[in-house]
Short mmCIF file of C-alpha atoms in Angstrom, two decimals:
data_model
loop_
_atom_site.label_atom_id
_atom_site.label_comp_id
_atom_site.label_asym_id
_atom_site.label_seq_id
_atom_site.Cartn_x
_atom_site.Cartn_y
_atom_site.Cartn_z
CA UNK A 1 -14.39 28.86 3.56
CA UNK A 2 -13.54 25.14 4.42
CA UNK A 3 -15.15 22.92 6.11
CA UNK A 4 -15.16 23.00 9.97
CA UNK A 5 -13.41 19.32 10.03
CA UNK A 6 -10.91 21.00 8.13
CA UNK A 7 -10.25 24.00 10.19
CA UNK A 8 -10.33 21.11 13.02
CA UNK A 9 -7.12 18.81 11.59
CA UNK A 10 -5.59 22.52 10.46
CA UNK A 11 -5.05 23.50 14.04
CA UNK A 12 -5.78 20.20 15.79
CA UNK A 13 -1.44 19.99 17.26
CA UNK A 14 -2.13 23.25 18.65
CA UNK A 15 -5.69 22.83 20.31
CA UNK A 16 -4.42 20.03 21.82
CA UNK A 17 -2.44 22.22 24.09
CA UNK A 18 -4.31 22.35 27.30
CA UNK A 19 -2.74 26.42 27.80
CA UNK A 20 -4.34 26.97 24.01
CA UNK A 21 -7.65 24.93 23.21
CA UNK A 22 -10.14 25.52 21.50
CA UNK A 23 -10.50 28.93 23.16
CA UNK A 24 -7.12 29.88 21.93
CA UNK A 25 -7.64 29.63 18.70
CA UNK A 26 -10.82 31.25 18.68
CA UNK A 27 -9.12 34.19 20.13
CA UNK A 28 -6.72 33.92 17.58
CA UNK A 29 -9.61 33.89 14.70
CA UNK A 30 -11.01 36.78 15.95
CA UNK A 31 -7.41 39.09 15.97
CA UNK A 32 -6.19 41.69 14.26
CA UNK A 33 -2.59 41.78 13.95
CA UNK A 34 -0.72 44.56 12.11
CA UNK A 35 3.02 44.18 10.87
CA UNK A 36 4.83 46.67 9.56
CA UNK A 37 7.77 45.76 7.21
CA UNK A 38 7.74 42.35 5.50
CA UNK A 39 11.67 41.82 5.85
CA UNK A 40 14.10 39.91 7.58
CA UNK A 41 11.87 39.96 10.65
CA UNK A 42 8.54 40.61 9.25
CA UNK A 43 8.29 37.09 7.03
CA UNK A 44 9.13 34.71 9.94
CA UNK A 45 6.45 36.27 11.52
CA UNK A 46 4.15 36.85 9.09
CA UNK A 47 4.28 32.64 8.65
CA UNK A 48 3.58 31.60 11.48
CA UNK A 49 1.00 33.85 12.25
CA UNK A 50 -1.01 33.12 9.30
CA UNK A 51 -0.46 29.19 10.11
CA UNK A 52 -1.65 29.46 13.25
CA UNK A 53 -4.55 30.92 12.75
CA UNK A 54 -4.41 34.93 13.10
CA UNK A 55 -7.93 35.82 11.83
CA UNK A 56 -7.04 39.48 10.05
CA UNK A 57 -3.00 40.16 9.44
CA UNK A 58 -2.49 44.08 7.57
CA UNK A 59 1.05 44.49 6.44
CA UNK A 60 2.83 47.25 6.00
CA UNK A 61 5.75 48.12 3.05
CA UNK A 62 6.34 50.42 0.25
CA UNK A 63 9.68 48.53 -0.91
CA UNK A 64 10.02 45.77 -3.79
CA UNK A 65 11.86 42.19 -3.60
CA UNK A 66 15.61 42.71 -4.36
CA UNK A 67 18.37 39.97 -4.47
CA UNK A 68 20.15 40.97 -1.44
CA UNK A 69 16.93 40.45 0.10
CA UNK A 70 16.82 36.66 -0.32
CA UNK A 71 19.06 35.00 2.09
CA UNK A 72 17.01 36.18 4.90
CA UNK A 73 13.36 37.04 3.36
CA UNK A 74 12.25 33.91 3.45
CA UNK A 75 8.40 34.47 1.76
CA UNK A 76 10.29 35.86 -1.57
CA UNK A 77 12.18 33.77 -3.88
CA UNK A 78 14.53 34.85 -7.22
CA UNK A 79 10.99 34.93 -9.44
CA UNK A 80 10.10 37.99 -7.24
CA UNK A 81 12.39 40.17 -7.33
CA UNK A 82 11.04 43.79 -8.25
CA UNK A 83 7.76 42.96 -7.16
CA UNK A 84 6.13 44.76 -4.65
CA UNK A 85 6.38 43.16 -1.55
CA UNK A 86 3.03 43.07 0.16
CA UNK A 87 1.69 41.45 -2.76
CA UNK A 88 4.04 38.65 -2.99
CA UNK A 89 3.14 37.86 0.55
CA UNK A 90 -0.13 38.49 0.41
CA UNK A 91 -0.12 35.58 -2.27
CA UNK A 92 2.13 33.49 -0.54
CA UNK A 93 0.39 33.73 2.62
CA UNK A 94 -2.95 32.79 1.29
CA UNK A 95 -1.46 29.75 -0.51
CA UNK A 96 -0.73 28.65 3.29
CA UNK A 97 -3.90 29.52 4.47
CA UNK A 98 -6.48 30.81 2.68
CA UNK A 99 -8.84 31.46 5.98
CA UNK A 100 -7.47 34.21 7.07
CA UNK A 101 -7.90 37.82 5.94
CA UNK A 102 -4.89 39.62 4.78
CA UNK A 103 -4.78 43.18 4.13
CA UNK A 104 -2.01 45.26 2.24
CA UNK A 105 -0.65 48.68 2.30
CA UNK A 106 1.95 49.73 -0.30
CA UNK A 107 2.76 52.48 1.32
CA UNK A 108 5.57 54.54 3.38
CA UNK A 109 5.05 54.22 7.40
CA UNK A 110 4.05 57.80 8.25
CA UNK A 111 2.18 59.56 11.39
CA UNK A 112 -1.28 60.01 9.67
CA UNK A 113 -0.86 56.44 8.52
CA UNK A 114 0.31 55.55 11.94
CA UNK A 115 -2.80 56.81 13.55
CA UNK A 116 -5.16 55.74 10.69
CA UNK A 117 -4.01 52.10 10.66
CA UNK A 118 -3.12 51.84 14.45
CA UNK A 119 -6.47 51.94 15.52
CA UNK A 120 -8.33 48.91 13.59
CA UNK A 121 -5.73 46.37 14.97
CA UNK A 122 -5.28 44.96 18.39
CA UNK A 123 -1.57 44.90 18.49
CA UNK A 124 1.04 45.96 16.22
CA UNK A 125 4.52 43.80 15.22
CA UNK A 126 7.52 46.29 14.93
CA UNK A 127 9.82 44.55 11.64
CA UNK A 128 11.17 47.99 10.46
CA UNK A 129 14.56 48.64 9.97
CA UNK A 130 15.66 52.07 10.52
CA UNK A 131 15.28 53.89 13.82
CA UNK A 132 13.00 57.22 12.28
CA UNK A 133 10.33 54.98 11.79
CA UNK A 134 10.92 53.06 14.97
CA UNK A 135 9.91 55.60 16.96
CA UNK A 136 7.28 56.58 15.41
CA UNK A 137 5.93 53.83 15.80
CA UNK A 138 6.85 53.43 19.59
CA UNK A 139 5.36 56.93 20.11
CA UNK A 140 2.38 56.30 17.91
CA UNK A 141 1.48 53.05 20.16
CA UNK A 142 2.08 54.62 23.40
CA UNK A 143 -0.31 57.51 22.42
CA UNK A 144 -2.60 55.09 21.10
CA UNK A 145 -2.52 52.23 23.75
CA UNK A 146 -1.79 49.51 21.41
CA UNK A 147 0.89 46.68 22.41
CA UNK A 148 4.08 46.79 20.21
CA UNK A 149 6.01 44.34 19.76
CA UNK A 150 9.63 45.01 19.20
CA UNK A 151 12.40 43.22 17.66
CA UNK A 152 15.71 44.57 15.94
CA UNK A 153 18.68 42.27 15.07
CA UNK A 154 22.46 43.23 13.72
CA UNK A 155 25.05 41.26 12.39
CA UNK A 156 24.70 37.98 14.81
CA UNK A 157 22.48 39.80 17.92
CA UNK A 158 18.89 40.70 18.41
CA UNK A 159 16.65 41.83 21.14
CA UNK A 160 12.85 41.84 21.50
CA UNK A 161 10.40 43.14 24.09
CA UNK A 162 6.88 43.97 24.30
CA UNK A 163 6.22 48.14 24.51
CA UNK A 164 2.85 49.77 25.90
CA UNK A 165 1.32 46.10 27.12
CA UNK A 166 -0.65 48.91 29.25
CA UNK A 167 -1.06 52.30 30.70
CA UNK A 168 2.16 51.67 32.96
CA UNK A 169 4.23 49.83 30.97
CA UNK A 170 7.87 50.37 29.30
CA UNK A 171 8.41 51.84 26.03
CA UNK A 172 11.16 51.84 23.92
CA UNK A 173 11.92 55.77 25.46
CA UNK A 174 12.29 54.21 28.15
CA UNK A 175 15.24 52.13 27.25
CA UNK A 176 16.94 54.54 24.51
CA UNK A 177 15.18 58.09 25.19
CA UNK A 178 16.60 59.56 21.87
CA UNK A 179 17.25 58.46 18.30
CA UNK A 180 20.99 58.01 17.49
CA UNK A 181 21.58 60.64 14.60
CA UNK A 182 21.59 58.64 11.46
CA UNK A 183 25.05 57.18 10.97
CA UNK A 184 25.81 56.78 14.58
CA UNK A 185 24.55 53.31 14.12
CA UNK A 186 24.75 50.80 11.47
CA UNK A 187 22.11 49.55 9.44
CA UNK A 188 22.06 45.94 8.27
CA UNK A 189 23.37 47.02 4.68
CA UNK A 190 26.01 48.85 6.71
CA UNK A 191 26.61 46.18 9.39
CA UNK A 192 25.28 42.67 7.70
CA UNK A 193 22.91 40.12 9.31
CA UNK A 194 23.23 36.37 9.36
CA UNK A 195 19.85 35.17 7.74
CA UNK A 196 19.19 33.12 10.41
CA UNK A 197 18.78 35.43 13.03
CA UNK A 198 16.17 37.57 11.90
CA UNK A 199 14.35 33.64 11.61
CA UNK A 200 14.99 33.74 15.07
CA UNK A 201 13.86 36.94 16.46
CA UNK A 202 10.60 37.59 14.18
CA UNK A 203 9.61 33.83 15.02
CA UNK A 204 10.34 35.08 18.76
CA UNK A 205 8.24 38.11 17.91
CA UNK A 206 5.25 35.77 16.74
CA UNK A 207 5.73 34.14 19.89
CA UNK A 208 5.25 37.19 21.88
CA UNK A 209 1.77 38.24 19.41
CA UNK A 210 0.43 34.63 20.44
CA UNK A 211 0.63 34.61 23.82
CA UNK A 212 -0.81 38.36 24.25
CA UNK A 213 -3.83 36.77 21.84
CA UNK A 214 -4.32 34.32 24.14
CA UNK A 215 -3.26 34.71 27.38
CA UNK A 216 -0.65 32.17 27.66
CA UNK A 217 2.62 32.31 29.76
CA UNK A 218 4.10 35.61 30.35
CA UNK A 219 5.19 38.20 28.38
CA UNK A 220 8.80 39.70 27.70
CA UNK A 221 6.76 42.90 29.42
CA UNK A 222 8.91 45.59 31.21
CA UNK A 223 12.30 43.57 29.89
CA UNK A 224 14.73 43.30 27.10
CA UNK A 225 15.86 40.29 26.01
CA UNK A 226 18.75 39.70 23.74
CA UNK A 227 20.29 37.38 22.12
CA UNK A 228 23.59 36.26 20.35
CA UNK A 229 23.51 34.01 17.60
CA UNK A 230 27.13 32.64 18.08
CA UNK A 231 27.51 32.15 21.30
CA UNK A 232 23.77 31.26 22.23
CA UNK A 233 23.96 33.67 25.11
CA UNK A 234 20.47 35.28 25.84
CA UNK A 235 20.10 37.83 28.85
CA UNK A 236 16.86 39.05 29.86
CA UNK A 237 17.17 42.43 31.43
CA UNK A 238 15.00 44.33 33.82
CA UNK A 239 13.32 47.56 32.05
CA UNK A 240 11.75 50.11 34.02
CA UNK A 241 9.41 53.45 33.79
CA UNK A 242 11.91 56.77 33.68
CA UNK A 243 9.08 59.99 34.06
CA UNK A 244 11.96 61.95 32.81
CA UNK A 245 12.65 60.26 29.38
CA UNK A 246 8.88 60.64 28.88
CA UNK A 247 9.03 64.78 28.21
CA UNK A 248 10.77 63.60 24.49
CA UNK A 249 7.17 62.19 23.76
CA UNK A 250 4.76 63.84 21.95
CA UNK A 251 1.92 64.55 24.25
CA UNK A 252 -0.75 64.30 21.85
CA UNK A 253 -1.90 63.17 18.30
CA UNK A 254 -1.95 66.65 16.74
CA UNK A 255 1.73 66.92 18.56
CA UNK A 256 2.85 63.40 17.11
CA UNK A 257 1.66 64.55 13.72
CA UNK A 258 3.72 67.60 13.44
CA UNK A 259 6.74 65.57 15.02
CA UNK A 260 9.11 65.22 12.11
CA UNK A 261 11.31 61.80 12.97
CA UNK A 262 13.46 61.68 10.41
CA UNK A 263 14.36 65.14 11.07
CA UNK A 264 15.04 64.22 14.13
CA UNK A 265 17.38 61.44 13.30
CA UNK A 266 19.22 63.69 11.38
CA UNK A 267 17.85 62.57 7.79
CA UNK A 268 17.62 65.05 4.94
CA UNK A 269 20.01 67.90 6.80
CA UNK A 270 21.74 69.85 4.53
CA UNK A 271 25.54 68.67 2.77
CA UNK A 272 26.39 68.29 -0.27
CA UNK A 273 26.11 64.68 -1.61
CA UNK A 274 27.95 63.94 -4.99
CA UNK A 275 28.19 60.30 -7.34
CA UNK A 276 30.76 58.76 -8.45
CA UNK A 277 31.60 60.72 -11.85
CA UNK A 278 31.62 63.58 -9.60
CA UNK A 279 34.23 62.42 -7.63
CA UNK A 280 36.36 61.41 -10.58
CA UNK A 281 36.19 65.19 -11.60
CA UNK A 282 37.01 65.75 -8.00
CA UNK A 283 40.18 63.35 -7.93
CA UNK A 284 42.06 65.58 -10.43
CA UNK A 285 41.70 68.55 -8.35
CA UNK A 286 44.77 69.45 -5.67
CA UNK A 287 44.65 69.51 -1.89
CA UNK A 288 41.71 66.92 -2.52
CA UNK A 289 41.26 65.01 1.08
CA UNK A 290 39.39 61.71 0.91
CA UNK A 291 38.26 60.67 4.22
CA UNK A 292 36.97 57.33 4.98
CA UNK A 293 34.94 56.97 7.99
CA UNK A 294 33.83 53.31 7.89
CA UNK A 295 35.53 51.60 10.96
CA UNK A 296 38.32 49.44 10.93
CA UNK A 297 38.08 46.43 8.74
CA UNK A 298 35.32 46.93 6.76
CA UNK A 299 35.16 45.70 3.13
CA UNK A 300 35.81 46.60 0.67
CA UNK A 301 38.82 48.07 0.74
CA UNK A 302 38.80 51.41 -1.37
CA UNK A 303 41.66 51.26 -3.99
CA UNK A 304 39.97 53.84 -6.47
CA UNK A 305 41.21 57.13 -4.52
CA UNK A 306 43.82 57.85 -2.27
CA UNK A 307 42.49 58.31 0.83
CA UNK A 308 42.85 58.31 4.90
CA UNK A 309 40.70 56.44 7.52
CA UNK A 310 39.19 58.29 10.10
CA UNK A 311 36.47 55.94 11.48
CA UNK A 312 33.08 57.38 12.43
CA UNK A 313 33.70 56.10 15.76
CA UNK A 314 36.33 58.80 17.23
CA UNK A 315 35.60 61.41 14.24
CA UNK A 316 34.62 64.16 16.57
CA UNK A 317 37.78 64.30 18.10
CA UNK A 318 39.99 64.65 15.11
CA UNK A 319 37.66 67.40 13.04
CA UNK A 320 39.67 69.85 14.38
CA UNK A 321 42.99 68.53 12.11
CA UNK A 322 41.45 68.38 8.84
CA UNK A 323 43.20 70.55 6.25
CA UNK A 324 42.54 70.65 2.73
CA UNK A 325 40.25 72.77 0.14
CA UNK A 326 38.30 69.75 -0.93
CA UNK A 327 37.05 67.38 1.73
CA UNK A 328 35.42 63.96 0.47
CA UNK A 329 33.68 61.72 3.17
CA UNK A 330 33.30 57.71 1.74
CA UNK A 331 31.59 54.98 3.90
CA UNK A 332 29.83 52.17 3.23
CA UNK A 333 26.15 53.02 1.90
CA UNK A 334 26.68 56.87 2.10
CA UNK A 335 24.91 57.35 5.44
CA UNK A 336 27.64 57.46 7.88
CA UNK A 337 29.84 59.75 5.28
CA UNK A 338 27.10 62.19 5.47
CA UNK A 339 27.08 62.90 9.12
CA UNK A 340 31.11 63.05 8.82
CA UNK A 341 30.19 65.54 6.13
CA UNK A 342 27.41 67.36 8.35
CA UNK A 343 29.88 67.44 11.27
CA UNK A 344 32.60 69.13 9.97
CA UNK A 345 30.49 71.51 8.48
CA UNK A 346 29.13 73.06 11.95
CA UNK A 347 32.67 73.33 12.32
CA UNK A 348 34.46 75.10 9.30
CA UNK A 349 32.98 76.86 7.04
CA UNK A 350 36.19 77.42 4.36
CA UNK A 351 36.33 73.87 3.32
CA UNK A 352 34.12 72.16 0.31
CA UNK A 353 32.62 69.79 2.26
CA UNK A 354 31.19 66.40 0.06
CA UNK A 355 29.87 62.73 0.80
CA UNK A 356 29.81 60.58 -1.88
CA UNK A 357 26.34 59.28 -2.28
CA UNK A 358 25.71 55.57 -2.22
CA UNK A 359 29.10 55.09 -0.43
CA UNK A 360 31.68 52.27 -1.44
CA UNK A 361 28.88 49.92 -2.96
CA UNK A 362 27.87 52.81 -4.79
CA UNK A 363 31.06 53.07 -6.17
CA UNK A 364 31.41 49.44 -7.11
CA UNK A 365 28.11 49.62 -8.87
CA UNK A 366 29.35 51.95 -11.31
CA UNK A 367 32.65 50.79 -12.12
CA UNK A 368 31.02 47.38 -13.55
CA UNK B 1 39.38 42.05 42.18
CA UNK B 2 38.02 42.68 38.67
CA UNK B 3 35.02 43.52 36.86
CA UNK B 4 33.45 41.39 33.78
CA UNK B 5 31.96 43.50 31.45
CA UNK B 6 29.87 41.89 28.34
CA UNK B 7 29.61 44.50 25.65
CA UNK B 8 26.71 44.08 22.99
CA UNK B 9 26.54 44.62 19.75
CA UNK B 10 28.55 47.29 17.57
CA UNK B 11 30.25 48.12 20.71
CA UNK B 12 32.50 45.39 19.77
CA UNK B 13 34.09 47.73 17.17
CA UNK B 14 35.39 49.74 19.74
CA UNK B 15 36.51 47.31 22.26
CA UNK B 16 37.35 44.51 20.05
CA UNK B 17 35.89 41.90 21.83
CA UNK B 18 32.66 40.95 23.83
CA UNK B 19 34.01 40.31 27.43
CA UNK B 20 36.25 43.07 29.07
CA UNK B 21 37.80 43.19 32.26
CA UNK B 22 38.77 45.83 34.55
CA UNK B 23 39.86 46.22 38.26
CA UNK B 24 36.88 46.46 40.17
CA UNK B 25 35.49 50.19 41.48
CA UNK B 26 32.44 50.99 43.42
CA UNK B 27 30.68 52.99 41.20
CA UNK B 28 29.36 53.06 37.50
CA UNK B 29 30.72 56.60 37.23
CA UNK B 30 33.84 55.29 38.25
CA UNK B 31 33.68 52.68 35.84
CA UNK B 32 32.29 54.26 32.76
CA UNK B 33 35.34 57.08 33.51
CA UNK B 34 37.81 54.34 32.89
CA UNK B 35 36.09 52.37 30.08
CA UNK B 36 36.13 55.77 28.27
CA UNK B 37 39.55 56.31 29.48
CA UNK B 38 40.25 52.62 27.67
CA UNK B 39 38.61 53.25 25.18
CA UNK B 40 37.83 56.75 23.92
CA UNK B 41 35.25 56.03 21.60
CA UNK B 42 32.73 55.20 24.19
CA UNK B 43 32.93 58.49 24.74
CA UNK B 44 30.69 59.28 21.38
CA UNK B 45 29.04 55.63 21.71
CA UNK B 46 25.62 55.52 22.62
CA UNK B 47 24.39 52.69 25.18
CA UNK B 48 22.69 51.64 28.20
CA UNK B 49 24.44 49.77 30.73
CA UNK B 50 22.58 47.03 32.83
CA UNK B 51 23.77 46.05 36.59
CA UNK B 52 22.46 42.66 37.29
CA UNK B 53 20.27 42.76 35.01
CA UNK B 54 18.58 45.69 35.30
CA UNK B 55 19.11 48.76 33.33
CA UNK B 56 20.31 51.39 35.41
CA UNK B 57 19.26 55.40 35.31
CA UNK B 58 22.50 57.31 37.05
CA UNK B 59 25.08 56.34 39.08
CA UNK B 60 24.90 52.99 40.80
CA UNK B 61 26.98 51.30 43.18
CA UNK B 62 28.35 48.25 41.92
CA UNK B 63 29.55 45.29 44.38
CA UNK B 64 32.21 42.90 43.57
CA UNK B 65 30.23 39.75 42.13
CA UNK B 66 28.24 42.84 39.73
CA UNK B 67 27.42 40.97 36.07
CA UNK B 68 27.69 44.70 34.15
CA UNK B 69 26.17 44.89 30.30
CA UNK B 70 26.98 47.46 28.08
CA UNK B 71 23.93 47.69 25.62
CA UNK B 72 23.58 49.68 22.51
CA UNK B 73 20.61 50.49 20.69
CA UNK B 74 20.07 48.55 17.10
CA UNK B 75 17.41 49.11 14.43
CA UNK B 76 17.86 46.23 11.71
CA UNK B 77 15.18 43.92 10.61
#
């Protein structure tokens, strides 16, 4: 521990705020604040809230540092890469501030871990990145009464707002009742992200965790706000209660348990994924159909297989046409070809119905 | 008269840009009909629209100054 006249100069620009004080930063001493993913939006956050001060931050993520992680992970650098990433933080957080306690779970989100963790913190920071776990961790807070903190970004926009402040606030159901199947929406691999703006929306989430803390100002509660990196529009919109949205909640913890979400977002269904070797073999064959379902403009372009473009987007309406023995779905990561591949299969039952796991970059991958 | 329509996010895909415009209607039935109509992959999309600011829960009237947000839902970080 350091010295009190150190903790003193260490926080003295913000104590000097009349709305913060000394009180403030007491309050923010004794917190508990719980983040779950240490990505794009989960290290903005995570810095500033162990610089100013947060007294216990947990974080939450099974994954290791990869290259592609760099230009917006800002607590990793190229030394770090396959190392786990709660660790690396955990280090480089400490080497900021060394008061605070940090505590780290290498491990995949789940419901009992959502309900074991949930309950030591005071309020939980939302930095995951796929919409399963998203949630999950909506419901789990809502059943729990813990304030979430949202944020999600995509290619140059993000939103945040502040879920389950209290008994009678919005939740994310309330805004989106359902999960989109997976591969109705991009993902950031899918989609991109500027680095910048996750900077800008977990430093806005940090934001929201400090002034909950401590009382300050008001809170994006019962609203959405969203922003757009290239234009610097922002809109703040007006979110309300809807009873009926509220029947897709589990009503209980023993209910939330058993609730499978990634099930429910249309993860693990059954089609037949194949790699790239397999789809060489396939190529030969006749009456082969490669379908790709990225939308328009995406890169890469594919130039290894003849193919047609049906985009994702207005799939549904064209299943009906497709005609071959062999049907081959690409897209970009493998996600969205799936569904395609999923779809058509409720459909017809005659065709061999594939996706080619990994998708495009998959492909590339290989080839090198 | 015409109504300005700021679509969010992947959206964009489908319309092509962020600001639409359409001749004005009373309705956001009426208006979602002929977006769709438009543009047939909003059919499939999934959003929330906003009317003023405020995210709307069945049909609501619009008037002819409306600011009208299409807003899909995104899970990056």
């Amino acid at each position: 521990m350091q010295q009190r006249g150190t903790i003193q100069e260490r926080y003295h620009r913000q104590v000097l705020l009349k709305e913060f004080g000394e009180q403030g930063q007491q309050r923010l001493a004794e917190a508990k604040v719980l983040v779950l993913g240490a990505g794009g939006l989960g290290c903005p956050a995570l810095l500033y809230l162990a610089a100013a001060g947060v007294g216990t931050l947990g974080i939450v993520d099974f994954d290791t540092v990869s290259m592609s992680n760099l230009h917006r992970q800002v607590l990793f650098g190229t030394e770090d890469i396959g190392q786990l990433k709660v660790l690396v933080a955990e280090q480089k957080l400490k080497a900021i501030n060394a008061d605070i306690n940090i505590l780290t779970y290498p491990a995949k989100l789940d419901t009992a871990l959502c309900l074991e963790l949930f309950d030591s913190y005071d309020i939980i920071l939302d930095g995951t990145d796929n919409f399963a776990t998203r949630y999950m961790v909506n419901d789990a807070c809502v059943l729990l009464q813990k304030p979430l903190v949202y944020g999600a970004v995509s290619r140059f926009e993000g939103q945040v707002a502040v879920f389950a402040a209290d008994r009678n606030a919005v939740n994310y159901r309330d805004l989106f009742p359902q999960p989109p199947v997976e591969g109705e929406v991009l993902n950031c691999a899918e989609a991109g992200v500027l680095g910048v703006l996750p900077g800008i929306i977990g430093s806005m989430q940090a934001n929201e965790v400090i002034k909950w803390i401590t009382g300050m100002g008001e809170l994006l509660k019962n609203q959405l706000y969203t922003y757009h990196a290239l234009y610097n529009q922002h809109m703040t919109v007006e979110l309300s209660v809807v009873e009926e949205n509220r029947k897709w909640m589990p009503k209980n913890e023993q209910e939330f348990l058993s609730t499978n979400y990634e099930w429910l977002c249309g993860i693990g269904v059954d089609a037949k994924e194949i790699d790239s070797k397999q789809l060489e073999a396939l190529i030969a064959q006749e009456k082969l159909l490669v379908i790709d379902v990225r939308e328009e403009g995406q890169l890469p372009e594919i130039s290894f297989v003849e193919h047609v473009k049906m985009p994702l987007s207005g799939l549904k309406e064209q299943l009906h046409t497709i005609d071959a023995d062999t049907v081959v779905f690409i897209c970009q990561s493998g996600k969205r070809s799936l569904q395609a591949a999923n779809w058509l299969a409720e459909i017809n039952t005659r065709i061999n119905i594939y996706s080619l796991k990994g998708g495009v970059l998959n492909w590339k991958t290989y080839k090198q | 008269m015409e109504l300005q329509i700021t679509i969010f996010g992947q959206l964009t895909d489908i319309t092509g840009t962020n600001l639409i415009r359409v001749p004005a209607v009373s309705t956001t039935d009426e208006l979602l009909a002929a977006l769709k109509q438009q543009y047939p992959a909003l059919g499939t999309a999934k959003f929330v629209v906003a009317v003023d600011k405020k995210i709307i829960q069945g049909n609501t009237e619009l008037a002819a100054n409306s600011s009208i947000a299409l807003l899909p839902p995104f899970s990056g970080g």
